[in-house]
mmCIF file of C-alpha atoms in Angstrom:
data_model
loop_
_atom_site.group_PDB
_atom_site.id
_atom_site.type_symbol
_atom_site.label_atom_id
_atom_site.label_comp_id
_atom_site.label_asym_id
_atom_site.label_seq_id
_atom_site.Cartn_x
_atom_site.Cartn_y
_atom_site.Cartn_z
ATOM 1 C CA MET A 1 25.934 7.356 3.462
ATOM 2 C CA LYS A 2 26.111 4.698 6.146
ATOM 3 C CA GLY A 3 23.059 6.268 7.757
ATOM 4 C CA LEU A 4 20.957 5.763 4.643
ATOM 5 C CA VAL A 5 21.756 2.063 4.398
ATOM 6 C CA ALA A 6 21.225 1.550 8.123
ATOM 7 C CA ARG A 7 17.803 3.147 7.885
ATOM 8 C CA MET A 8 16.881 0.946 4.957
ATOM 9 C CA GLN A 9 17.846 -2.014 7.151
ATOM 10 C CA ASP A 10 15.555 -0.682 9.828
ATOM 11 C CA VAL A 11 12.688 -0.361 7.356
ATOM 12 C CA ALA A 12 13.254 -3.923 6.146
ATOM 13 C CA VAL A 13 13.152 -5.375 9.645
ATOM 14 C CA ARG A 14 10.238 -3.258 10.903
ATOM 15 C CA GLN A 15 7.958 -3.899 7.954
ATOM 16 C CA SER A 16 8.720 -7.618 8.019
ATOM 17 C CA GLU A 17 7.888 -7.703 11.718
ATOM 18 C CA GLU A 18 4.687 -5.768 11.018
ATOM 19 C CA LEU A 19 3.684 -8.338 8.416
ATOM 20 C CA LEU A 20 4.510 -11.339 10.579
ATOM 21 C CA LYS A 21 2.803 -10.036 13.687
ATOM 22 C CA ASN A 22 -0.482 -9.913 11.736
ATOM 23 C CA VAL A 23 -0.245 -13.483 10.474
ATOM 24 C CA ALA A 24 -2.080 -14.921 13.489
ATOM 25 C CA GLY A 25 -4.936 -12.452 13.008
ATOM 26 C CA VAL A 26 -5.106 -13.218 9.284
ATOM 27 C CA ARG A 27 -5.387 -16.916 10.066
ATOM 28 C CA ASP A 28 -8.258 -16.108 12.438
ATOM 29 C CA GLY A 29 -10.062 -14.111 9.744
ATOM 30 C CA ASP A 30 -9.591 -10.755 11.456
ATOM 31 C CA ALA A 31 -10.401 -7.987 8.951
ATOM 32 C CA ASP A 32 -8.092 -5.436 10.597
ATOM 33 C CA ALA A 33 -5.168 -7.874 10.530
ATOM 34 C CA ILE A 34 -5.799 -8.571 6.847
ATOM 35 C CA HIS A 35 -5.802 -4.818 6.134
ATOM 36 C CA ASP A 36 -2.626 -4.181 8.159
ATOM 37 C CA ALA A 37 -0.830 -7.130 6.569
ATOM 38 C CA ARG A 38 -1.791 -5.840 3.129
ATOM 39 C CA VAL A 39 -0.350 -2.396 3.903
ATOM 40 C CA ALA A 40 2.875 -3.955 5.234
ATOM 41 C CA THR A 41 3.160 -6.020 2.054
ATOM 42 C CA ARG A 42 2.806 -2.900 -0.081
ATOM 43 C CA ARG A 43 5.546 -1.161 1.871
ATOM 44 C CA ILE A 44 7.811 -4.177 1.535
ATOM 45 C CA ARG A 45 7.208 -4.200 -2.214
ATOM 46 C CA ALA A 46 8.068 -0.499 -2.416
ATOM 47 C CA LEU A 47 11.315 -1.213 -0.569
ATOM 48 C CA LEU A 48 12.102 -4.173 -2.828
ATOM 49 C CA GLU A 49 11.689 -1.924 -5.874
ATOM 50 C CA VAL A 50 14.269 0.483 -4.470
ATOM 51 C CA LEU A 51 16.670 -2.303 -3.540
ATOM 52 C CA GLY A 52 15.798 -4.196 -6.707
ATOM 53 C CA ASP A 53 18.161 -6.183 -8.818
ATOM 54 C CA ASP A 54 16.356 -7.860 -11.705
ATOM 55 C CA HIS A 55 19.447 -9.992 -12.332
ATOM 56 C CA ASP A 56 19.354 -11.468 -8.813
ATOM 57 C CA THR A 57 17.216 -14.608 -8.939
ATOM 58 C CA ASN A 58 16.650 -14.586 -5.167
ATOM 59 C CA HIS A 59 15.432 -10.995 -5.287
ATOM 60 C CA VAL A 60 13.119 -11.715 -8.205
ATOM 61 C CA ALA A 61 11.663 -14.740 -6.407
ATOM 62 C CA LEU A 62 11.082 -12.775 -3.217
ATOM 63 C CA ALA A 63 9.411 -9.930 -5.107
ATOM 64 C CA GLU A 64 7.095 -12.435 -6.782
ATOM 65 C CA GLU A 65 6.237 -13.988 -3.402
ATOM 66 C CA MET A 66 5.298 -10.562 -2.057
ATOM 67 C CA ARG A 67 3.259 -9.838 -5.180
ATOM 68 C CA SER A 68 1.370 -13.133 -4.839
ATOM 69 C CA LEU A 69 0.720 -12.547 -1.156
ATOM 70 C CA GLY A 70 -0.441 -9.008 -1.902
ATOM 71 C CA ARG A 71 -2.962 -10.282 -4.448
ATOM 72 C CA SER A 72 -4.387 -12.793 -1.964
ATOM 73 C CA LEU A 73 -4.587 -10.175 0.775
ATOM 74 C CA GLY A 74 -6.235 -7.758 -1.656
ATOM 75 C CA ALA A 75 -8.894 -10.287 -2.699
ATOM 76 C CA ALA A 76 -9.765 -11.026 0.922
ATOM 77 C CA ARG A 77 -9.768 -7.343 1.867
ATOM 78 C CA ASP A 78 -12.046 -6.375 -1.044
ATOM 79 C CA LEU A 79 -14.595 -8.940 0.107
ATOM 80 C CA ASP A 80 -14.332 -7.669 3.685
ATOM 81 C CA VAL A 81 -15.305 -4.240 2.355
ATOM 82 C CA VAL A 82 -18.167 -5.664 0.277
ATOM 83 C CA VAL A 83 -19.611 -7.473 3.295
ATOM 84 C CA GLU A 84 -19.224 -4.376 5.482
ATOM 85 C CA LEU A 85 -21.019 -2.206 2.924
ATOM 86 C CA PHE A 86 -23.844 -4.704 2.436
ATOM 87 C CA GLU A 87 -24.386 -4.877 6.189
ATOM 88 C CA GLU A 88 -24.387 -1.084 6.347
ATOM 89 C CA LYS A 89 -26.945 -0.804 3.528
ATOM 90 C CA ILE A 90 -29.334 -3.228 5.231
ATOM 91 C CA TRP A 91 -29.970 -0.509 7.793
ATOM 92 C CA GLN A 92 -29.611 2.503 5.512
ATOM 93 C CA VAL A 93 -31.986 1.179 2.841
ATOM 94 C CA PRO A 94 -34.429 -1.011 4.818
ATOM 95 C CA GLU A 95 -36.805 -1.432 1.876
ATOM 96 C CA ALA A 96 -34.040 -3.355 0.079
ATOM 97 C CA ALA A 97 -33.025 -5.360 3.157
ATOM 98 C CA ARG A 98 -34.355 -8.713 1.933
ATOM 99 C CA ALA A 99 -32.467 -8.529 -1.368
ATOM 100 C CA VAL A 100 -29.313 -7.195 0.311
ATOM 101 C CA VAL A 101 -29.312 -10.023 2.856
ATOM 102 C CA ALA A 102 -29.413 -12.550 0.025
ATOM 103 C CA LEU A 103 -26.568 -10.806 -1.831
ATOM 104 C CA ASN A 104 -24.550 -10.530 1.354
ATOM 105 C CA ARG A 105 -24.932 -14.249 2.001
ATOM 106 C CA GLY A 106 -23.150 -14.931 -1.276
ATOM 107 C CA ALA A 107 -20.440 -12.360 -0.481
ATOM 108 C CA VAL A 108 -19.831 -13.954 2.930
ATOM 109 C CA HIS A 109 -19.335 -17.321 1.244
ATOM 110 C CA GLU A 110 -16.895 -15.833 -1.266
ATOM 111 C CA ARG A 111 -15.025 -14.142 1.569
ATOM 112 C CA ALA A 112 -14.627 -17.453 3.370
ATOM 113 C CA MET A 113 -13.159 -18.994 0.212
ATOM 114 C CA ALA A 114 -10.812 -16.019 -0.263
ATOM 115 C CA ARG A 115 -9.624 -16.273 3.326
ATOM 116 C CA ARG A 116 -8.894 -19.970 2.919
ATOM 117 C CA GLU A 117 -6.852 -19.256 -0.193
ATOM 118 C CA LEU A 118 -5.058 -16.455 1.653
ATOM 119 C CA ILE A 119 -4.074 -18.776 4.493
ATOM 120 C CA LYS A 120 -2.740 -21.306 1.998
ATOM 121 C CA THR A 121 -0.716 -18.563 0.294
ATOM 122 C CA ILE A 122 0.752 -17.485 3.623
ATOM 123 C CA GLU A 123 1.694 -21.048 4.451
ATOM 124 C CA ARG A 124 3.523 -21.345 1.131
ATOM 125 C CA SER A 125 5.330 -18.003 1.484
ATOM 126 C CA PRO A 126 8.830 -17.812 3.036
ATOM 127 C CA LEU A 127 7.878 -14.707 5.013
ATOM 128 C CA GLY A 128 10.652 -15.114 7.548
ATOM 129 C CA ASP A 129 13.296 -14.866 4.823
ATOM 130 C CA PHE A 130 12.698 -11.234 3.940
ATOM 131 C CA ALA A 131 14.441 -9.328 6.739
ATOM 132 C CA PRO A 132 17.623 -11.458 6.797
ATOM 133 C CA ALA A 133 17.832 -11.193 3.003
ATOM 134 C CA ALA A 134 17.423 -7.426 3.067
ATOM 135 C CA VAL A 135 19.985 -7.035 5.843
ATOM 136 C CA LYS A 136 22.457 -9.243 4.022
ATOM 137 C CA ARG A 137 22.034 -7.196 0.861
ATOM 138 C CA LEU A 138 22.696 -3.930 2.696
ATOM 139 C CA ARG A 139 25.312 -4.927 5.258
ATOM 140 C CA THR A 140 28.328 -3.937 3.133
ATOM 141 C CA TRP A 141 28.990 -0.246 3.739
ATOM 142 C CA ARG A 142 30.150 0.925 0.358
ATOM 143 C CA PRO A 143 29.450 4.395 -1.076
ATOM 144 C CA ARG A 144 28.241 2.961 -4.350
ATOM 145 C CA VAL A 145 25.651 0.852 -2.514
ATOM 146 C CA SER A 146 24.240 3.915 -0.766
ATOM 147 C CA ALA A 147 24.357 5.954 -3.953
ATOM 148 C CA SER A 148 22.547 3.199 -5.827
ATOM 149 C CA ILE A 149 19.752 3.050 -3.257
ATOM 150 C CA GLY A 150 19.381 6.828 -3.263
ATOM 151 C CA PHE A 151 19.330 7.031 -7.031
ATOM 152 C CA ASN A 152 16.850 4.137 -7.322
ATOM 153 C CA LEU A 153 14.490 5.838 -4.887
ATOM 154 C CA GLN A 154 14.815 9.142 -6.736
ATOM 155 C CA LYS A 155 14.176 7.416 -10.066
ATOM 156 C CA ARG A 156 11.156 5.506 -8.750
ATOM 157 C CA MET A 157 9.626 8.671 -7.340
ATOM 158 C CA HIS A 158 10.153 10.517 -10.604
ATOM 159 C CA THR A 159 8.590 7.709 -12.635
ATOM 160 C CA GLN A 160 5.652 7.287 -10.275
ATOM 161 C CA SER A 161 4.907 11.000 -9.977
ATOM 162 C CA THR A 162 4.961 11.237 -13.781
ATOM 163 C CA LYS A 163 2.444 8.390 -14.011
ATOM 164 C CA LEU A 164 0.239 10.030 -11.400
ATOM 165 C CA SER A 165 0.244 13.385 -13.198
ATOM 166 C CA GLU A 166 -0.658 11.673 -16.461
ATOM 167 C CA ALA A 167 -3.430 9.673 -14.754
ATOM 168 C CA VAL A 168 -4.937 12.825 -13.222
ATOM 169 C CA VAL A 169 -5.059 14.530 -16.622
ATOM 170 C CA HIS A 170 -6.439 11.417 -18.330
ATOM 171 C CA ALA A 171 -9.161 10.939 -15.712
ATOM 172 C CA SER A 172 -10.601 14.399 -16.475
ATOM 173 C CA GLY A 173 -13.424 15.931 -14.451
ATOM 174 C CA VAL A 174 -16.030 13.478 -15.731
ATOM 175 C CA TYR A 175 -16.376 10.226 -13.820
ATOM 176 C CA PHE A 176 -14.847 7.188 -15.525
ATOM 177 C CA PRO A 177 -14.571 4.209 -13.120
ATOM 178 C CA ASN A 178 -11.357 2.787 -14.549
ATOM 179 C CA ARG A 179 -9.646 6.154 -14.936
ATOM 180 C CA ALA A 180 -10.481 7.203 -11.372
ATOM 181 C CA HIS A 181 -9.157 3.855 -10.171
ATOM 182 C CA GLU A 182 -5.887 4.444 -12.031
ATOM 183 C CA VAL A 183 -5.435 7.748 -10.203
ATOM 184 C CA ARG A 184 -5.962 5.931 -6.920
ATOM 185 C CA ILE A 185 -3.409 3.230 -7.765
ATOM 186 C CA HIS A 186 -0.706 5.718 -8.752
ATOM 187 C CA ALA A 187 -1.398 7.980 -5.753
ATOM 188 C CA LYS A 188 -1.075 4.971 -3.476
ATOM 189 C CA ARG A 189 2.226 3.862 -4.998
ATOM 190 C CA LEU A 190 3.672 7.356 -4.759
ATOM 191 C CA ARG A 191 2.504 7.611 -1.148
ATOM 192 C CA TYR A 192 4.504 4.522 -0.140
ATOM 193 C CA LEU A 193 7.615 5.860 -1.845
ATOM 194 C CA VAL A 194 7.252 9.207 -0.050
ATOM 195 C CA GLU A 195 6.880 7.335 3.242
ATOM 196 C CA LEU A 196 10.013 5.361 2.435
ATOM 197 C CA VAL A 197 11.934 8.607 1.973
ATOM 198 C CA SER A 198 11.146 9.405 5.615
ATOM 199 C CA ALA A 199 13.674 6.739 6.564
ATOM 200 C CA ALA A 200 16.455 8.734 4.899
ATOM 201 C CA SER A 201 15.733 12.428 5.419
ATOM 202 C CA ARG A 202 14.535 15.103 7.775
ATOM 203 C CA PRO A 203 10.932 16.303 7.393
ATOM 204 C CA ARG A 204 9.953 19.667 5.991
ATOM 205 C CA ASP A 205 6.187 19.366 6.286
ATOM 206 C CA ASP A 206 3.534 16.711 5.763
ATOM 207 C CA ARG A 207 1.303 18.402 3.191
ATOM 208 C CA GLU A 208 2.283 16.194 0.271
ATOM 209 C CA LEU A 209 1.706 12.985 2.165
ATOM 210 C CA THR A 210 -1.589 14.300 3.558
ATOM 211 C CA VAL A 211 -2.861 15.064 0.048
ATOM 212 C CA LEU A 212 -1.831 11.644 -1.278
ATOM 213 C CA LYS A 213 -3.447 9.807 1.641
ATOM 214 C CA ARG A 214 -6.689 11.730 1.410
ATOM 215 C CA VAL A 215 -7.068 11.220 -2.349
ATOM 216 C CA GLN A 216 -6.257 7.527 -1.979
ATOM 217 C CA SER A 217 -8.917 7.220 0.724
ATOM 218 C CA VAL A 218 -11.622 9.120 -1.180
ATOM 219 C CA LEU A 219 -11.072 7.210 -4.422
ATOM 220 C CA GLY A 220 -10.941 3.986 -2.423
ATOM 221 C CA HIS A 221 -14.469 4.663 -1.166
ATOM 222 C CA VAL A 222 -15.510 5.427 -4.756
ATOM 223 C CA HIS A 223 -14.119 2.065 -5.852
ATOM 224 C CA ASP A 224 -15.936 0.283 -3.011
ATOM 225 C CA ARG A 225 -19.289 1.599 -4.288
ATOM 226 C CA GLU A 226 -18.412 0.425 -7.776
ATOM 227 C CA LEU A 227 -17.751 -3.076 -6.430
ATOM 228 C CA ILE A 228 -21.203 -3.193 -4.857
ATOM 229 C CA MET A 229 -22.928 -1.913 -8.002
ATOM 230 C CA GLN A 230 -21.094 -4.499 -10.093
ATOM 231 C CA ARG A 231 -22.400 -7.198 -7.816
ATOM 232 C CA LEU A 232 -25.917 -5.833 -8.146
ATOM 233 C CA ASP A 233 -25.603 -6.010 -11.942
ATOM 234 C CA GLN A 234 -24.164 -9.528 -11.838
ATOM 235 C CA SER A 235 -26.905 -10.780 -9.512
ATOM 236 C CA GLY A 236 -29.657 -10.077 -12.006
ATOM 237 C CA GLU A 237 -31.835 -8.759 -9.175
ATOM 238 C CA ARG A 238 -34.464 -6.265 -10.297
ATOM 239 C CA GLY A 239 -37.241 -4.286 -8.701
ATOM 240 C CA ALA A 240 -37.905 -0.992 -6.966
ATOM 241 C CA GLU A 241 -35.982 -2.046 -3.853
ATOM 242 C CA ILE A 242 -32.784 -2.798 -5.782
ATOM 243 C CA GLU A 243 -33.157 0.397 -7.784
ATOM 244 C CA THR A 244 -33.458 2.384 -4.539
ATOM 245 C CA LEU A 245 -30.231 0.825 -3.313
ATOM 246 C CA ARG A 246 -28.504 1.485 -6.633
ATOM 247 C CA GLN A 247 -29.499 5.143 -6.573
ATOM 248 C CA ARG A 248 -28.189 5.439 -3.005
ATOM 249 C CA LEU A 249 -24.850 3.999 -4.077
ATOM 250 C CA ILE A 250 -24.668 6.271 -7.133
ATOM 251 C CA ALA A 251 -25.359 9.340 -4.983
ATOM 252 C CA GLU A 252 -22.622 8.332 -2.539
ATOM 253 C CA ARG A 253 -20.185 7.634 -5.373
ATOM 254 C CA ASP A 254 -20.885 10.937 -7.086
ATOM 255 C CA GLY A 255 -20.479 12.825 -3.813
ATOM 256 C CA LEU A 256 -17.129 11.151 -3.203
ATOM 257 C CA PHE A 257 -15.976 11.892 -6.737
ATOM 258 C CA LYS A 258 -16.913 15.525 -6.206
ATOM 259 C CA ASP A 259 -14.731 15.445 -3.093
ATOM 260 C CA TYR A 260 -11.869 14.118 -5.224
ATOM 261 C CA LEU A 261 -12.346 16.900 -7.759
ATOM 262 C CA SER A 262 -12.060 19.470 -4.964
ATOM 263 C CA ARG A 263 -8.627 17.983 -4.181
ATOM 264 C CA ARG A 264 -7.509 17.344 -7.751
ATOM 265 C CA ASP A 265 -5.549 20.577 -8.168
ATOM 266 C CA ASP A 266 -3.674 19.939 -4.925
ATOM 267 C CA LEU A 267 -2.922 16.385 -6.024
ATOM 268 C CA PHE A 268 -1.590 17.520 -9.393
ATOM 269 C CA GLU A 269 0.499 20.214 -7.717
ATOM 270 C CA VAL A 270 2.017 17.668 -5.322
ATOM 271 C CA SER A 271 2.715 15.194 -8.099
ATOM 272 C CA GLU A 272 4.342 17.810 -10.319
ATOM 273 C CA ALA A 273 6.428 19.179 -7.430
ATOM 274 C CA ILE A 274 7.829 15.720 -6.712
ATOM 275 C CA ARG A 275 8.367 15.035 -10.397
ATOM 276 C CA THR A 276 10.297 18.285 -10.826
ATOM 277 C CA ARG A 277 12.443 17.766 -7.740
ATOM 278 C CA THR A 278 13.423 14.265 -8.755
ATOM 279 C CA ALA A 279 14.044 14.994 -12.440
ATOM 280 C CA GLU A 280 17.752 15.784 -12.161
ATOM 281 C CA ARG A 281 20.229 12.994 -11.573
ATOM 282 C CA ARG A 282 22.328 13.678 -8.504
ATOM 283 C CA ARG A 283 25.320 11.900 -7.088
ATOM 284 C CA ASN A 284 24.541 12.632 -3.479
ATOM 285 C CA TRP A 285 21.275 11.356 -1.960
ATOM 286 C CA ILE A 286 21.154 13.803 0.947
ATOM 287 C CA PRO A 287 20.197 16.973 -1.015
ATOM 288 C CA ILE A 288 17.456 14.989 -2.774
ATOM 289 C CA ALA A 289 16.023 13.520 0.421
ATOM 290 C CA ALA A 290 16.040 16.866 2.169
ATOM 291 C CA LEU A 291 13.780 18.326 -0.510
ATOM 292 C CA VAL A 292 11.046 15.708 -0.220
ATOM 293 C CA ALA A 293 8.218 16.650 2.131
ATOM 294 C CA VAL A 294 7.507 13.871 4.645
ATOM 295 C CA PRO A 295 5.572 13.744 7.932
ATOM 296 C CA SER A 296 7.394 14.218 11.207
ATOM 297 C CA ALA A 297 5.594 11.270 12.705
ATOM 298 C CA LEU A 298 7.166 8.932 10.150
ATOM 299 C CA VAL A 299 10.765 10.032 10.540
ATOM 300 C CA ILE A 300 12.812 7.110 11.751
ATOM 301 C CA GLY A 301 15.965 7.720 13.767
ATOM 302 C CA LEU A 302 19.054 5.656 13.190
ATOM 303 C CA ALA A 303 18.561 2.657 15.476
ATOM 304 C CA SER A 304 21.527 1.422 17.469
ATOM 305 C CA ARG A 305 22.653 -2.157 17.075
ATOM 306 C CA ARG A 306 21.451 -3.046 20.551
ATOM 307 C CA LYS A 307 18.069 -1.392 20.031
ATOM 308 C CA MET A 308 17.461 -3.280 16.820
ATOM 309 C CA ARG A 309 18.433 -6.598 18.399
ATOM 310 C CA GLU A 310 16.123 -5.963 21.338
ATOM 311 C CA SER A 311 13.296 -5.017 18.966
ATOM 312 C CA VAL A 312 13.639 -8.326 17.174
ATOM 313 C CA ARG A 313 13.918 -10.325 20.405
ATOM 314 C CA ARG A 314 10.563 -8.964 21.599
ATOM 315 C CA HIS A 315 8.998 -11.485 19.224
ATOM 316 C CA PRO A 316 10.328 -14.907 20.308
ATOM 317 C CA ASN A 317 8.737 -16.636 17.317
ATOM 318 C CA LEU A 318 10.733 -14.594 14.808
ATOM 319 C CA GLU A 319 13.843 -16.759 14.881
ATOM 320 C CA PRO A 320 14.739 -16.002 11.228
ATOM 321 C CA PHE A 321 14.879 -12.299 12.050
ATOM 322 C CA ARG A 322 17.025 -12.962 15.121
ATOM 323 C CA ARG A 323 19.568 -14.869 13.049
ATOM 324 C CA GLY A 324 19.517 -12.297 10.275
ATOM 325 C CA VAL A 325 20.017 -9.324 12.590
ATOM 326 C CA GLU A 326 22.736 -11.027 14.644
ATOM 327 C CA ALA A 327 24.588 -12.003 11.472
ATOM 328 C CA GLY A 328 24.099 -8.724 9.607
ATOM 329 C CA LEU A 329 24.461 -6.180 12.375
#
């Protein structure tokens, strides 16, 4: 049981470092840094859900900070994608280039505003408090603490896989923008929980995670096309050039949705398999973790105390992490 808690500590520190190391890039408006910081924030939120205590005011406040930061990162990232797609369509649909350039100019302005708001959010967020807080919460090696973490993770996976299965059925085989987006959201949330399990178990195979990632990616591209078409509608632009662009986007969207449908049975099978495996309440986490398929590349060994300290010290600006690790480990 000590191994499980230690690995959760490792996840807390690593994901916090991953978030903080991208802050400089976010402040410089680097799209890749914004994307990576957003992913790290999602993983931190998944961990907070597992460690969650809704009666702990500090935990609730930290979860809300991560939620707020995630929203700001998401707004900036969505506009990065919009700008990238507009720039791509200038070359792919040259007859609509003049109208696309005008639309892109507005998107670039909105992106600048979103990035400014993101930087302000980061400056208000106590990012350096996360790892020490997580370590402090986990530092007491008690069986009930380990059992609670294991059971919370099992429960979250069961709930999320149930929601994903229901979303897949509700979405049907006919394209509904909102329903397809719901499938994407629930696949993404389940993916991060499955990745979190890799910190507490040995891998069997990576098929389940591969399916979740691929569906998330495909439906993400579908959603990106919807964002562009919404902007076309909101712009009020008309004409043959705009219609040519719209038809290009619709064809791409429909092709991507067809790709999703080819993977839908696999997705439902994965979701139901996880839901079934996590349905029974168990006292011991190890048998549960061993049954969950996770990728070998994500398996995290139990870090030694010295190794973790050295990992933190590699970033001299992360003084809060240094204090937290030295105090907690």
